[in-house]
PDB file of C-alpha atoms in Angstrom:
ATOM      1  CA  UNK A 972      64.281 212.122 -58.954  1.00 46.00           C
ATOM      2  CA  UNK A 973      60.969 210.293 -57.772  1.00 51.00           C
ATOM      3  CA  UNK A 974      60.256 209.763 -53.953  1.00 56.00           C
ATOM      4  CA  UNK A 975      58.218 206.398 -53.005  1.00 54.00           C
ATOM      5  CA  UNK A 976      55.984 205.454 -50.515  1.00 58.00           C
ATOM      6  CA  UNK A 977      55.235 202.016 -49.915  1.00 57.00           C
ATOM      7  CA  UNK A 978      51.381 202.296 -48.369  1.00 56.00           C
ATOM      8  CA  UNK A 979      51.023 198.043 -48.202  1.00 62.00           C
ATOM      9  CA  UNK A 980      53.063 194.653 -47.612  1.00 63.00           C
ATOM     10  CA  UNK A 981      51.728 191.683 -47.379  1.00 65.00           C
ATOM     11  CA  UNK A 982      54.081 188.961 -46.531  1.00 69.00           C
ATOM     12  CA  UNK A 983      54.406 185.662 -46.781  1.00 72.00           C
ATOM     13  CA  UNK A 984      57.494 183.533 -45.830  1.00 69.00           C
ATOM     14  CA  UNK A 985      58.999 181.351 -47.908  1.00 73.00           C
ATOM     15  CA  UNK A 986      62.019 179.153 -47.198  1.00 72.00           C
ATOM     16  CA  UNK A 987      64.831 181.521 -48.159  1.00 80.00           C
ATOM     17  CA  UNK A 988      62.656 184.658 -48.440  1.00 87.00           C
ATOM     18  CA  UNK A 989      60.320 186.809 -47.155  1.00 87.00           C
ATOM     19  CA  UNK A 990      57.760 186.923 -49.549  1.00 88.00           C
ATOM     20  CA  UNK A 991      55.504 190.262 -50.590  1.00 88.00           C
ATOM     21  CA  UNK A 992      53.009 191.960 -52.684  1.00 89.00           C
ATOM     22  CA  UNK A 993      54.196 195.959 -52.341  1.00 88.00           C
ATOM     23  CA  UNK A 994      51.627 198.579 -53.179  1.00 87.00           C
ATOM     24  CA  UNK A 995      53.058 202.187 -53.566  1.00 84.00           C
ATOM     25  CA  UNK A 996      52.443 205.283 -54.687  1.00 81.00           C
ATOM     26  CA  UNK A 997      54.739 207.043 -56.508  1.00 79.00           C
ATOM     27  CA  UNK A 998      55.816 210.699 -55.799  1.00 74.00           C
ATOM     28  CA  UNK A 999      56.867 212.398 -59.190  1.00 70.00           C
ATOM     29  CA  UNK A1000      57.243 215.846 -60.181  1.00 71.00           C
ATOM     30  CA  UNK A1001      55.413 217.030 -63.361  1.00 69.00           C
ATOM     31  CA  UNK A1002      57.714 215.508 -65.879  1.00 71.00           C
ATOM     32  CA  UNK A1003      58.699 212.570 -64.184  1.00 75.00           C
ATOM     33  CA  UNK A1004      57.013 209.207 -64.528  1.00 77.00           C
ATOM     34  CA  UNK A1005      57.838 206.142 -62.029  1.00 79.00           C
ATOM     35  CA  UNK A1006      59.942 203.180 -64.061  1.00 81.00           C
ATOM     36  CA  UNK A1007      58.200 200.591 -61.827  1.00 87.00           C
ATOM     37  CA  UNK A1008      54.604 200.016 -61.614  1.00 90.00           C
ATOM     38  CA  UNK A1009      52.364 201.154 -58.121  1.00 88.00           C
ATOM     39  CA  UNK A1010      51.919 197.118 -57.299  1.00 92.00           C
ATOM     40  CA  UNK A1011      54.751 194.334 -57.369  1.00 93.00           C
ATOM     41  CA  UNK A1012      56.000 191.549 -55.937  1.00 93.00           C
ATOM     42  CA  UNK A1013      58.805 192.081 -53.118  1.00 92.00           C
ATOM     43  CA  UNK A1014      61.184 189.281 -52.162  1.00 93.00           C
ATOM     44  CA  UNK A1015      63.504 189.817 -49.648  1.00 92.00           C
ATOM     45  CA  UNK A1016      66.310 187.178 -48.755  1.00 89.00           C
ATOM     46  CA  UNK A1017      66.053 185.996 -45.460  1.00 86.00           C
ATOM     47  CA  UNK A1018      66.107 183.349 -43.324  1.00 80.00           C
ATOM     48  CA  UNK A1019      63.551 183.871 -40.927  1.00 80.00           C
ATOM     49  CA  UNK A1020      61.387 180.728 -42.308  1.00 76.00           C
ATOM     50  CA  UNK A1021      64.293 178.156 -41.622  1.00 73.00           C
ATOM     51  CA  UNK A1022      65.104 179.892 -38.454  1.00 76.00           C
ATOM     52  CA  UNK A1023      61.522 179.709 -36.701  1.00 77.00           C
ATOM     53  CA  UNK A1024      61.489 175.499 -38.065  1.00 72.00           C
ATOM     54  CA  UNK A1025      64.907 175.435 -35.857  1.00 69.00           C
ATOM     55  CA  UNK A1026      63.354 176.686 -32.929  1.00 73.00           C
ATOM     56  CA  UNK A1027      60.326 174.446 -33.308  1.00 72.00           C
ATOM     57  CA  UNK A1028      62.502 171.660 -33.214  1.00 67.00           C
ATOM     58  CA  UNK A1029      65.046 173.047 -30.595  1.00 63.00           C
ATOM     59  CA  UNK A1030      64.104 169.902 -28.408  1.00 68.00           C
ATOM     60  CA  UNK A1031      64.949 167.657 -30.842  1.00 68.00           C
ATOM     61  CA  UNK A1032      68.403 168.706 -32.006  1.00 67.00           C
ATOM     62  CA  UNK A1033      71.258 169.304 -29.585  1.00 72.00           C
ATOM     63  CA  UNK A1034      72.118 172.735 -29.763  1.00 72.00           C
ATOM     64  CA  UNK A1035      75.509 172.486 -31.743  1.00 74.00           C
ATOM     65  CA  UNK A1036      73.852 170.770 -34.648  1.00 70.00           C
ATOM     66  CA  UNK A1037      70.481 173.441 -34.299  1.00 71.00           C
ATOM     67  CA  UNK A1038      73.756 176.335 -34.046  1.00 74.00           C
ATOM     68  CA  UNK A1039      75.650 174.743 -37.506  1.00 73.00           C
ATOM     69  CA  UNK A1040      72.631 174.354 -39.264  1.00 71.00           C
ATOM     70  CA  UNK A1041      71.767 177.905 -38.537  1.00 75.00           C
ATOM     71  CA  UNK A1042      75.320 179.534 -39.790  1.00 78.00           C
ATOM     72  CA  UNK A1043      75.610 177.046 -42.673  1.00 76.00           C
ATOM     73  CA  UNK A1044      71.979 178.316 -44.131  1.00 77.00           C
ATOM     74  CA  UNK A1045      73.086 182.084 -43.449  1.00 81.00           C
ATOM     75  CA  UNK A1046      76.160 181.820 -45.184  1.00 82.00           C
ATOM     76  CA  UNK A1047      74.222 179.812 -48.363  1.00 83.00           C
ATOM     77  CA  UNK A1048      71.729 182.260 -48.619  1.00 88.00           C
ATOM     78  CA  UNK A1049      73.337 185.246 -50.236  1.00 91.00           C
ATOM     79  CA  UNK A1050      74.775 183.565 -53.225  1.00 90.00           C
ATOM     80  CA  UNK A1051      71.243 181.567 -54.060  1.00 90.00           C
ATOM     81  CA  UNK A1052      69.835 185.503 -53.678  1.00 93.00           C
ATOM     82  CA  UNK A1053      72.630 187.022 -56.015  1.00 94.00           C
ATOM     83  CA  UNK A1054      72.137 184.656 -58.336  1.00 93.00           C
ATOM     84  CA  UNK A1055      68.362 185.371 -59.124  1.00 95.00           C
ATOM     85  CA  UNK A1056      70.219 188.775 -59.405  1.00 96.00           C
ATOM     86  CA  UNK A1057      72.534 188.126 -61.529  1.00 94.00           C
ATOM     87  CA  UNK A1058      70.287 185.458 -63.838  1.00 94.00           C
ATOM     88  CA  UNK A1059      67.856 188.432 -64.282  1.00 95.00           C
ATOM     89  CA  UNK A1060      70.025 191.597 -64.735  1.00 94.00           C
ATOM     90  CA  UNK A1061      71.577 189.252 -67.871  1.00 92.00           C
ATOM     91  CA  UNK A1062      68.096 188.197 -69.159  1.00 91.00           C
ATOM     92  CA  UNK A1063      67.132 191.540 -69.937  1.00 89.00           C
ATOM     93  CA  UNK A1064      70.497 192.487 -71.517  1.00 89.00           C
ATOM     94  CA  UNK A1065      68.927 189.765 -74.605  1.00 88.00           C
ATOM     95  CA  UNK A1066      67.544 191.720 -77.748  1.00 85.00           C
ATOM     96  CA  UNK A1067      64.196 189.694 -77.061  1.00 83.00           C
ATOM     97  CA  UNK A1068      62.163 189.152 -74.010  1.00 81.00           C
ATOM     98  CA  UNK A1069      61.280 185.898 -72.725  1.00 88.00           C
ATOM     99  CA  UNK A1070      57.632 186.126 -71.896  1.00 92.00           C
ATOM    100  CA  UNK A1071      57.746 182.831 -69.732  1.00 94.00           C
ATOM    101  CA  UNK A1072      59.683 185.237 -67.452  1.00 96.00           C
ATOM    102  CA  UNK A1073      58.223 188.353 -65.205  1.00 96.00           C
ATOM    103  CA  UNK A1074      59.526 191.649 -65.704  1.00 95.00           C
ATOM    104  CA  UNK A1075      62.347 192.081 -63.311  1.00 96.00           C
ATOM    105  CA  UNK A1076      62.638 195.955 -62.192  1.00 95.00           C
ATOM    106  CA  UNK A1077      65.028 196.027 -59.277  1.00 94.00           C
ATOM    107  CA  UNK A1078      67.131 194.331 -56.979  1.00 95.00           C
ATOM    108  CA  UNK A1079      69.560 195.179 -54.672  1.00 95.00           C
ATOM    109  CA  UNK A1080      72.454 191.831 -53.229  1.00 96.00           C
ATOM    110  CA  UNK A1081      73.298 191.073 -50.204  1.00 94.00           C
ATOM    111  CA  UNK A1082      76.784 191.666 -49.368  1.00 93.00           C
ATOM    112  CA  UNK A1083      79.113 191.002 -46.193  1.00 87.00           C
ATOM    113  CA  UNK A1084      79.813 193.679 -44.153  1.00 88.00           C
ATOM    114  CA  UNK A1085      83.382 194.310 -42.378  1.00 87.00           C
ATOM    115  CA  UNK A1086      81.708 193.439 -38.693  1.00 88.00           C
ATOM    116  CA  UNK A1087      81.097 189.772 -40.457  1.00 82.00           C
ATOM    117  CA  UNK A1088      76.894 190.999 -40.868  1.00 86.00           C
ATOM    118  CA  UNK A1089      75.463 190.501 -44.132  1.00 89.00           C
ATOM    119  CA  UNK A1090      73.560 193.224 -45.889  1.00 92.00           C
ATOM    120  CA  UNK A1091      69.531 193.575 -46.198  1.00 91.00           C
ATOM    121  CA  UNK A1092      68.739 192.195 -49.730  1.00 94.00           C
ATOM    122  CA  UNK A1093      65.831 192.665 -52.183  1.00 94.00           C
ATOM    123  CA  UNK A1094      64.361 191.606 -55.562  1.00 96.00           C
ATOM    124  CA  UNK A1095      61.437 193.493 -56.829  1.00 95.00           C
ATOM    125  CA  UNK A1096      59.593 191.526 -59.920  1.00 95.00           C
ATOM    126  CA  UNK A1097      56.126 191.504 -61.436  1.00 96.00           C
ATOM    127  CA  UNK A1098      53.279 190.613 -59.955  1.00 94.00           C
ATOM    128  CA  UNK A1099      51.623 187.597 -61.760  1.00 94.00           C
ATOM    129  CA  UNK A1100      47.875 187.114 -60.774  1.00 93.00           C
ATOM    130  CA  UNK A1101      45.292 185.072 -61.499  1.00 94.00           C
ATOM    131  CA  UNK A1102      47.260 182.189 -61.923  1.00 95.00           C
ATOM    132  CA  UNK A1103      47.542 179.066 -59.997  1.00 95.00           C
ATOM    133  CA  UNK A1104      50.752 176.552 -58.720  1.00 95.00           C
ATOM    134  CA  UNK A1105      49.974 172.403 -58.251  1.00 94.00           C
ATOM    135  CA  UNK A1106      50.502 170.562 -55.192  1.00 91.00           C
ATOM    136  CA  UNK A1107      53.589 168.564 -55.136  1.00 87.00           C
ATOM    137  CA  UNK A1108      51.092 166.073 -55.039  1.00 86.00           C
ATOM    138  CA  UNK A1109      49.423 166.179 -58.558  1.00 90.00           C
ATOM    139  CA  UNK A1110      50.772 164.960 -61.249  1.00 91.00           C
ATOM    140  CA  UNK A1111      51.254 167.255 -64.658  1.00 95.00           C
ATOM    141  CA  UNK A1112      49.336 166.073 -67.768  1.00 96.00           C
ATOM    142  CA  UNK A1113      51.411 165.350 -71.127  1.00 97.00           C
ATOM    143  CA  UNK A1114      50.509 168.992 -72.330  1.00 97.00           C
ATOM    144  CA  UNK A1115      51.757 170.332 -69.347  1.00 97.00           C
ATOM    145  CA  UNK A1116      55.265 168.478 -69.372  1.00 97.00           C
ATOM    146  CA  UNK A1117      55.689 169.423 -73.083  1.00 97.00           C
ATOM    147  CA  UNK A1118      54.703 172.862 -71.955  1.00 97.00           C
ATOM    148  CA  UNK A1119      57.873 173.038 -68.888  1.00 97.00           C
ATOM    149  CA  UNK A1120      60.308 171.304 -71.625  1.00 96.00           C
ATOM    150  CA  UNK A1121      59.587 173.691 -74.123  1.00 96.00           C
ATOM    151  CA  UNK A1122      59.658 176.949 -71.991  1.00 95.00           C
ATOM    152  CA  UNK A1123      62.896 175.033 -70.165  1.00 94.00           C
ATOM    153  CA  UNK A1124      64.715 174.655 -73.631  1.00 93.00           C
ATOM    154  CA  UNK A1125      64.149 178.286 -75.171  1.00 92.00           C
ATOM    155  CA  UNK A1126      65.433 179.526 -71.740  1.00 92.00           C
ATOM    156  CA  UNK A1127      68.439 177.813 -71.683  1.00 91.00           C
ATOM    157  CA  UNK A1128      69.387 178.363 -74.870  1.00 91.00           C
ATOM    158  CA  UNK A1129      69.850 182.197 -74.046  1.00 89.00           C
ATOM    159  CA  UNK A1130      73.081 180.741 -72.564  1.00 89.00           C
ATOM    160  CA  UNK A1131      74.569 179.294 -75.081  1.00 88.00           C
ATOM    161  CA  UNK A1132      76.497 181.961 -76.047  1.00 86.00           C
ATOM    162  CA  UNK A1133      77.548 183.473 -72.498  1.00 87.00           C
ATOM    163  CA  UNK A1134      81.393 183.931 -72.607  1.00 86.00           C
ATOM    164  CA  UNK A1135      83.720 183.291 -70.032  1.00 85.00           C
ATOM    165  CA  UNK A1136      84.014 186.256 -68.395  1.00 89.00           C
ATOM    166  CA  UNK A1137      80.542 186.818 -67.537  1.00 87.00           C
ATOM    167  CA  UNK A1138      80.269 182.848 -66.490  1.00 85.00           C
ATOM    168  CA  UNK A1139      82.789 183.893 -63.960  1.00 86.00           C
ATOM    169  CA  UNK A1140      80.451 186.372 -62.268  1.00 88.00           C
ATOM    170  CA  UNK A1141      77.376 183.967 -61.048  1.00 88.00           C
ATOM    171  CA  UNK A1142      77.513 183.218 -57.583  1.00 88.00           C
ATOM    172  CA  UNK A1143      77.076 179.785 -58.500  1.00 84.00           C
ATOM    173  CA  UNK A1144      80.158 178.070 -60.355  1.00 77.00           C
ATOM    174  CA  UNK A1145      78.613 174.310 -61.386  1.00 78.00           C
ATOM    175  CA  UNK A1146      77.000 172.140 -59.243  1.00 77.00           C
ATOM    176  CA  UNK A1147      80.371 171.842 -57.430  1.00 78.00           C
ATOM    177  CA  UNK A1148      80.201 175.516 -56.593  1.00 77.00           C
ATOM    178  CA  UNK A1149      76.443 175.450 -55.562  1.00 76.00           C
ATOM    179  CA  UNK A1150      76.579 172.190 -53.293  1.00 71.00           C
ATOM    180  CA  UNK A1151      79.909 173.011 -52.063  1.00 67.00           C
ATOM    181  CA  UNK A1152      78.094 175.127 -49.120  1.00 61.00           C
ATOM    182  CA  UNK A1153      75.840 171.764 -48.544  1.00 61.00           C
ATOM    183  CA  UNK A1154      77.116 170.157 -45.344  1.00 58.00           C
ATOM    184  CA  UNK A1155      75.131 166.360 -44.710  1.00 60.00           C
ATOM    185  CA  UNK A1156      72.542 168.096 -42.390  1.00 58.00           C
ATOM    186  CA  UNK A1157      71.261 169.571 -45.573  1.00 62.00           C
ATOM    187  CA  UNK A1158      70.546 165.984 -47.017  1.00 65.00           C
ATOM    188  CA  UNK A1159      69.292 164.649 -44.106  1.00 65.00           C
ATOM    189  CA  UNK A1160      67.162 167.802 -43.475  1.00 64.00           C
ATOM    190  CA  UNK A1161      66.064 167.249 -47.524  1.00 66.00           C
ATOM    191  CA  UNK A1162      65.436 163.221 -47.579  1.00 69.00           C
ATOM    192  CA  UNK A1163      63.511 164.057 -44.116  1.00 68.00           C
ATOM    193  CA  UNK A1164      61.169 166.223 -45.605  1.00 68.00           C
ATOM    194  CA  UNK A1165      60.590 163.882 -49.014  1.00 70.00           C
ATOM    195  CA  UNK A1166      59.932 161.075 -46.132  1.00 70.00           C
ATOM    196  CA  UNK A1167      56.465 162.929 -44.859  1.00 70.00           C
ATOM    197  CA  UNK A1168      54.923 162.404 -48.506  1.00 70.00           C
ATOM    198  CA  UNK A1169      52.454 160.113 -47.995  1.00 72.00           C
ATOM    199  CA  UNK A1170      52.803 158.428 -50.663  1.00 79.00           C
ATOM    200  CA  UNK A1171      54.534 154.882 -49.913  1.00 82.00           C
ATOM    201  CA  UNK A1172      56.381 154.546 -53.204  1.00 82.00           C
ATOM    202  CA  UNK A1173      57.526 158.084 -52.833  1.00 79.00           C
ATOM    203  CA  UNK A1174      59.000 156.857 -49.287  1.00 80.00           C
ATOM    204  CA  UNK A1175      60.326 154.046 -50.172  1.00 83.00           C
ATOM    205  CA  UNK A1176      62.250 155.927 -53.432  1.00 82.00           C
ATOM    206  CA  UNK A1177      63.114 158.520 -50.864  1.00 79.00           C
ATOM    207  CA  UNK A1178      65.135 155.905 -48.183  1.00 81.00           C
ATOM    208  CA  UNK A1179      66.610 154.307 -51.875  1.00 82.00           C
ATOM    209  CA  UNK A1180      67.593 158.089 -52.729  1.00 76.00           C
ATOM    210  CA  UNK A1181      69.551 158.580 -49.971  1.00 74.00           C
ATOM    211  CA  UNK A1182      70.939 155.465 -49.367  1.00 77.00           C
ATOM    212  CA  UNK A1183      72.753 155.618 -53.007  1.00 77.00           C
ATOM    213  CA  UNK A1184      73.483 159.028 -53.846  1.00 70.00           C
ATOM    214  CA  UNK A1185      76.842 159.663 -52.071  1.00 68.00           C
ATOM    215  CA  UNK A1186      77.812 156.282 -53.493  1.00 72.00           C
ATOM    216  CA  UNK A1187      76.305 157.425 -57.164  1.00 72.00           C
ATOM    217  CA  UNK A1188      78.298 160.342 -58.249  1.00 71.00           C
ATOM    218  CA  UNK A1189      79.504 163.852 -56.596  1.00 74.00           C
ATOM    219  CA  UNK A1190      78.942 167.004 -57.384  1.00 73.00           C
ATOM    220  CA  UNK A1191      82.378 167.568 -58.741  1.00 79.00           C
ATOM    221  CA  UNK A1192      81.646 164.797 -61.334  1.00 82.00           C
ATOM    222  CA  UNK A1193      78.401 166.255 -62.579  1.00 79.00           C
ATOM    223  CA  UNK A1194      80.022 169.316 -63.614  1.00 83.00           C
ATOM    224  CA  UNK A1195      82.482 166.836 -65.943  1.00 87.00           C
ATOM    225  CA  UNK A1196      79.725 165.161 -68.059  1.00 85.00           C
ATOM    226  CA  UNK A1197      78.737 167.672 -70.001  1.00 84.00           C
ATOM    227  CA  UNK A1198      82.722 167.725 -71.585  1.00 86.00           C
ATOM    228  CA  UNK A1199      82.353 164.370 -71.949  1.00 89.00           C
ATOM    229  CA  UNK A1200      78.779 163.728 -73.102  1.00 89.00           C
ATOM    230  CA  UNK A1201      80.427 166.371 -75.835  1.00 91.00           C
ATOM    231  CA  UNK A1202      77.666 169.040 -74.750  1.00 87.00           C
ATOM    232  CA  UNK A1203      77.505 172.917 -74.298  1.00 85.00           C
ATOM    233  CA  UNK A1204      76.933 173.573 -70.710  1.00 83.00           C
ATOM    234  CA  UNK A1205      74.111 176.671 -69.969  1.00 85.00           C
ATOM    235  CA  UNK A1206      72.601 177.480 -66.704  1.00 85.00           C
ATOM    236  CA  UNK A1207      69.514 176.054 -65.655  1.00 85.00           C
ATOM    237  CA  UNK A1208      66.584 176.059 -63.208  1.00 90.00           C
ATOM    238  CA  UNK A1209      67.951 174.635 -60.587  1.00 86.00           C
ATOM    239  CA  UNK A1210      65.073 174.927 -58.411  1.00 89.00           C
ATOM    240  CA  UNK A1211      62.268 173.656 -60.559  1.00 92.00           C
ATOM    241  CA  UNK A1212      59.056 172.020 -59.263  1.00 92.00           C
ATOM    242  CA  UNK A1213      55.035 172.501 -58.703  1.00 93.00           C
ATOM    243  CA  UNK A1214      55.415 175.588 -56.614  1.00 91.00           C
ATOM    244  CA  UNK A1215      57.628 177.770 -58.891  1.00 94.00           C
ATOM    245  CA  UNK A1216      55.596 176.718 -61.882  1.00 97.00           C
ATOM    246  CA  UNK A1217      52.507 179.237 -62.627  1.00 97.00           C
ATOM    247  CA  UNK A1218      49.381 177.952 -64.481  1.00 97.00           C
ATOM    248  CA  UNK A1219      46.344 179.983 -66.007  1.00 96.00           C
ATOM    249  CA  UNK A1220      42.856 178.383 -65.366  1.00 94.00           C
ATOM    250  CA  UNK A1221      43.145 176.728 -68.745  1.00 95.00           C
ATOM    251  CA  UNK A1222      46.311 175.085 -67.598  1.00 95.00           C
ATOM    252  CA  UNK A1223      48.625 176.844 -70.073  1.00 97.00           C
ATOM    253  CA  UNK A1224      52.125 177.702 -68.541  1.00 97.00           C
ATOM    254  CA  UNK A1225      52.561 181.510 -67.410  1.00 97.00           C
ATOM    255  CA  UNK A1226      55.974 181.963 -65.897  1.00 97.00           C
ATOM    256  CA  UNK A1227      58.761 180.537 -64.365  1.00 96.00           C
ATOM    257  CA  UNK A1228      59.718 182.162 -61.053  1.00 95.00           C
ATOM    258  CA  UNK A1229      62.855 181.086 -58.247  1.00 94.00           C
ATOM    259  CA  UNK A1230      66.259 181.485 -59.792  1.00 93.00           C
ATOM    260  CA  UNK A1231      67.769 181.296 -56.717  1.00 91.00           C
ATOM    261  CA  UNK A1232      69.731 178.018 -57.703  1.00 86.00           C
TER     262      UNK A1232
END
């Protein structure tokens, strides 16, 4: 047995996570040696980030709506963090490593207790450094898109082959499943956000967005097209844009982090 002491967090928040860089020095006896290196990154679910937003805009929401958008993001956030679980605790069972990935050492899911509290929830990963994300703002080069495609293509074909069974166990069954928690505050809250680009095109494809959508197609029908398009269904991303997207300074792709969704 090893004994830890965690001498350093530094955290950031994110919006479904606590975000940290964990320094720690590892108690061992002689013949021991610590499976996890002395500096990581920590992410712990939580939703302190959305909370604190809520309360900034308390005077601008009556308080049922503030109160359901509140409970509604609770109860979504322990399946998007048992699903990074669950996406990495399968990676590594693969023959080969995917270095687009980082090493994944621990995690622990949040659960719900008896008393209707959720557990305390963690994901411990590598720390990538010396690398850099875009602003939402910038657009990616040609070599850049091939380089996402690629890396997006070699991942999901690592699911190809998933049976059944262990389909059954992702927190996240289809789109159906994963929007299924969405009430329409969560659109609104979305299309509001995409509204303070300043770009006026992005605005204008933003009010056209949201306009359509609901008319478009549901989320029930998305998870038909891939029987009828004649496809293999796999997971995917889910969550993938600038900020989960990791560059070196030459611009060649890193790793792909966030598999929350």
């Amino acid at each position: 047995m090893f004994r830890q002491f965690i001498v350093e967090v530094d955290v950031r928040y994110g919006l479904q996570s606590l975000l940290g860089i964990a320094n720690v020095e590892w108690s061992t006896t002689e013949n021991e040696k610590s499976p996890y290196p002395n500096k990581f990154a920590l992410k712990i679910g939580s939703p302190v980030a959305l909370l604190q937003a809520l309360e900034a805009q308390a005077t601008k929401l009556p308080p049922n709506v503030a109160a359901d958008i509140s409970d509604e993001f609770i109860k979504f956030l322990p399946p998007c963090h048992n699903s990074e679980i669950y996406f990495y605790n399968y990676i590594r069972t693969l023959p080969s490593p995917l270095s687009i990935l980082p090493d994944y050492y621990f995690g622990k899911e949040i659960e719900l207790e008896s008393d209707g509290n959720y557990t305390k929830g963690c994901i411990a990963i590598e720390l990538v450094e010396n690398v850099k994300t875009l602003s939402p703002l910038e657009n990616f080069t040609d070599s850049q898109m091939t380089q996402v495609l690629d890396s997006l293509a070699k991942l999901q074909t690592q699911f190809l082959d998933i049976g059944e069974e262990e389909r059954r166990k992702a927190p996240h069954r289809g789109l159906a499943g994963l929007y299924s928690t969405f009430k329409d505050w969560f659109l609104q809250l979305n299309n509001g956000l995409m509204a303070q680009f300043p770009d006026p095109e992005m605005q204008k494809l933003t009010e056209t967005f949201a306009a359509k959508l609901p008319e478009i197609i549901t989320a029930d029908d998305l998870d038909l097209v891939p029987a009828q398009l004649e496809m293999q269904r796999v997971f995917v991303h889910g969550d993938l844009w600038s900020a989960n997207i990791m560059w070196d300074e030459k611009d060649n792709l890193k790793k792909l982090i966030d598999f929350q969704v």
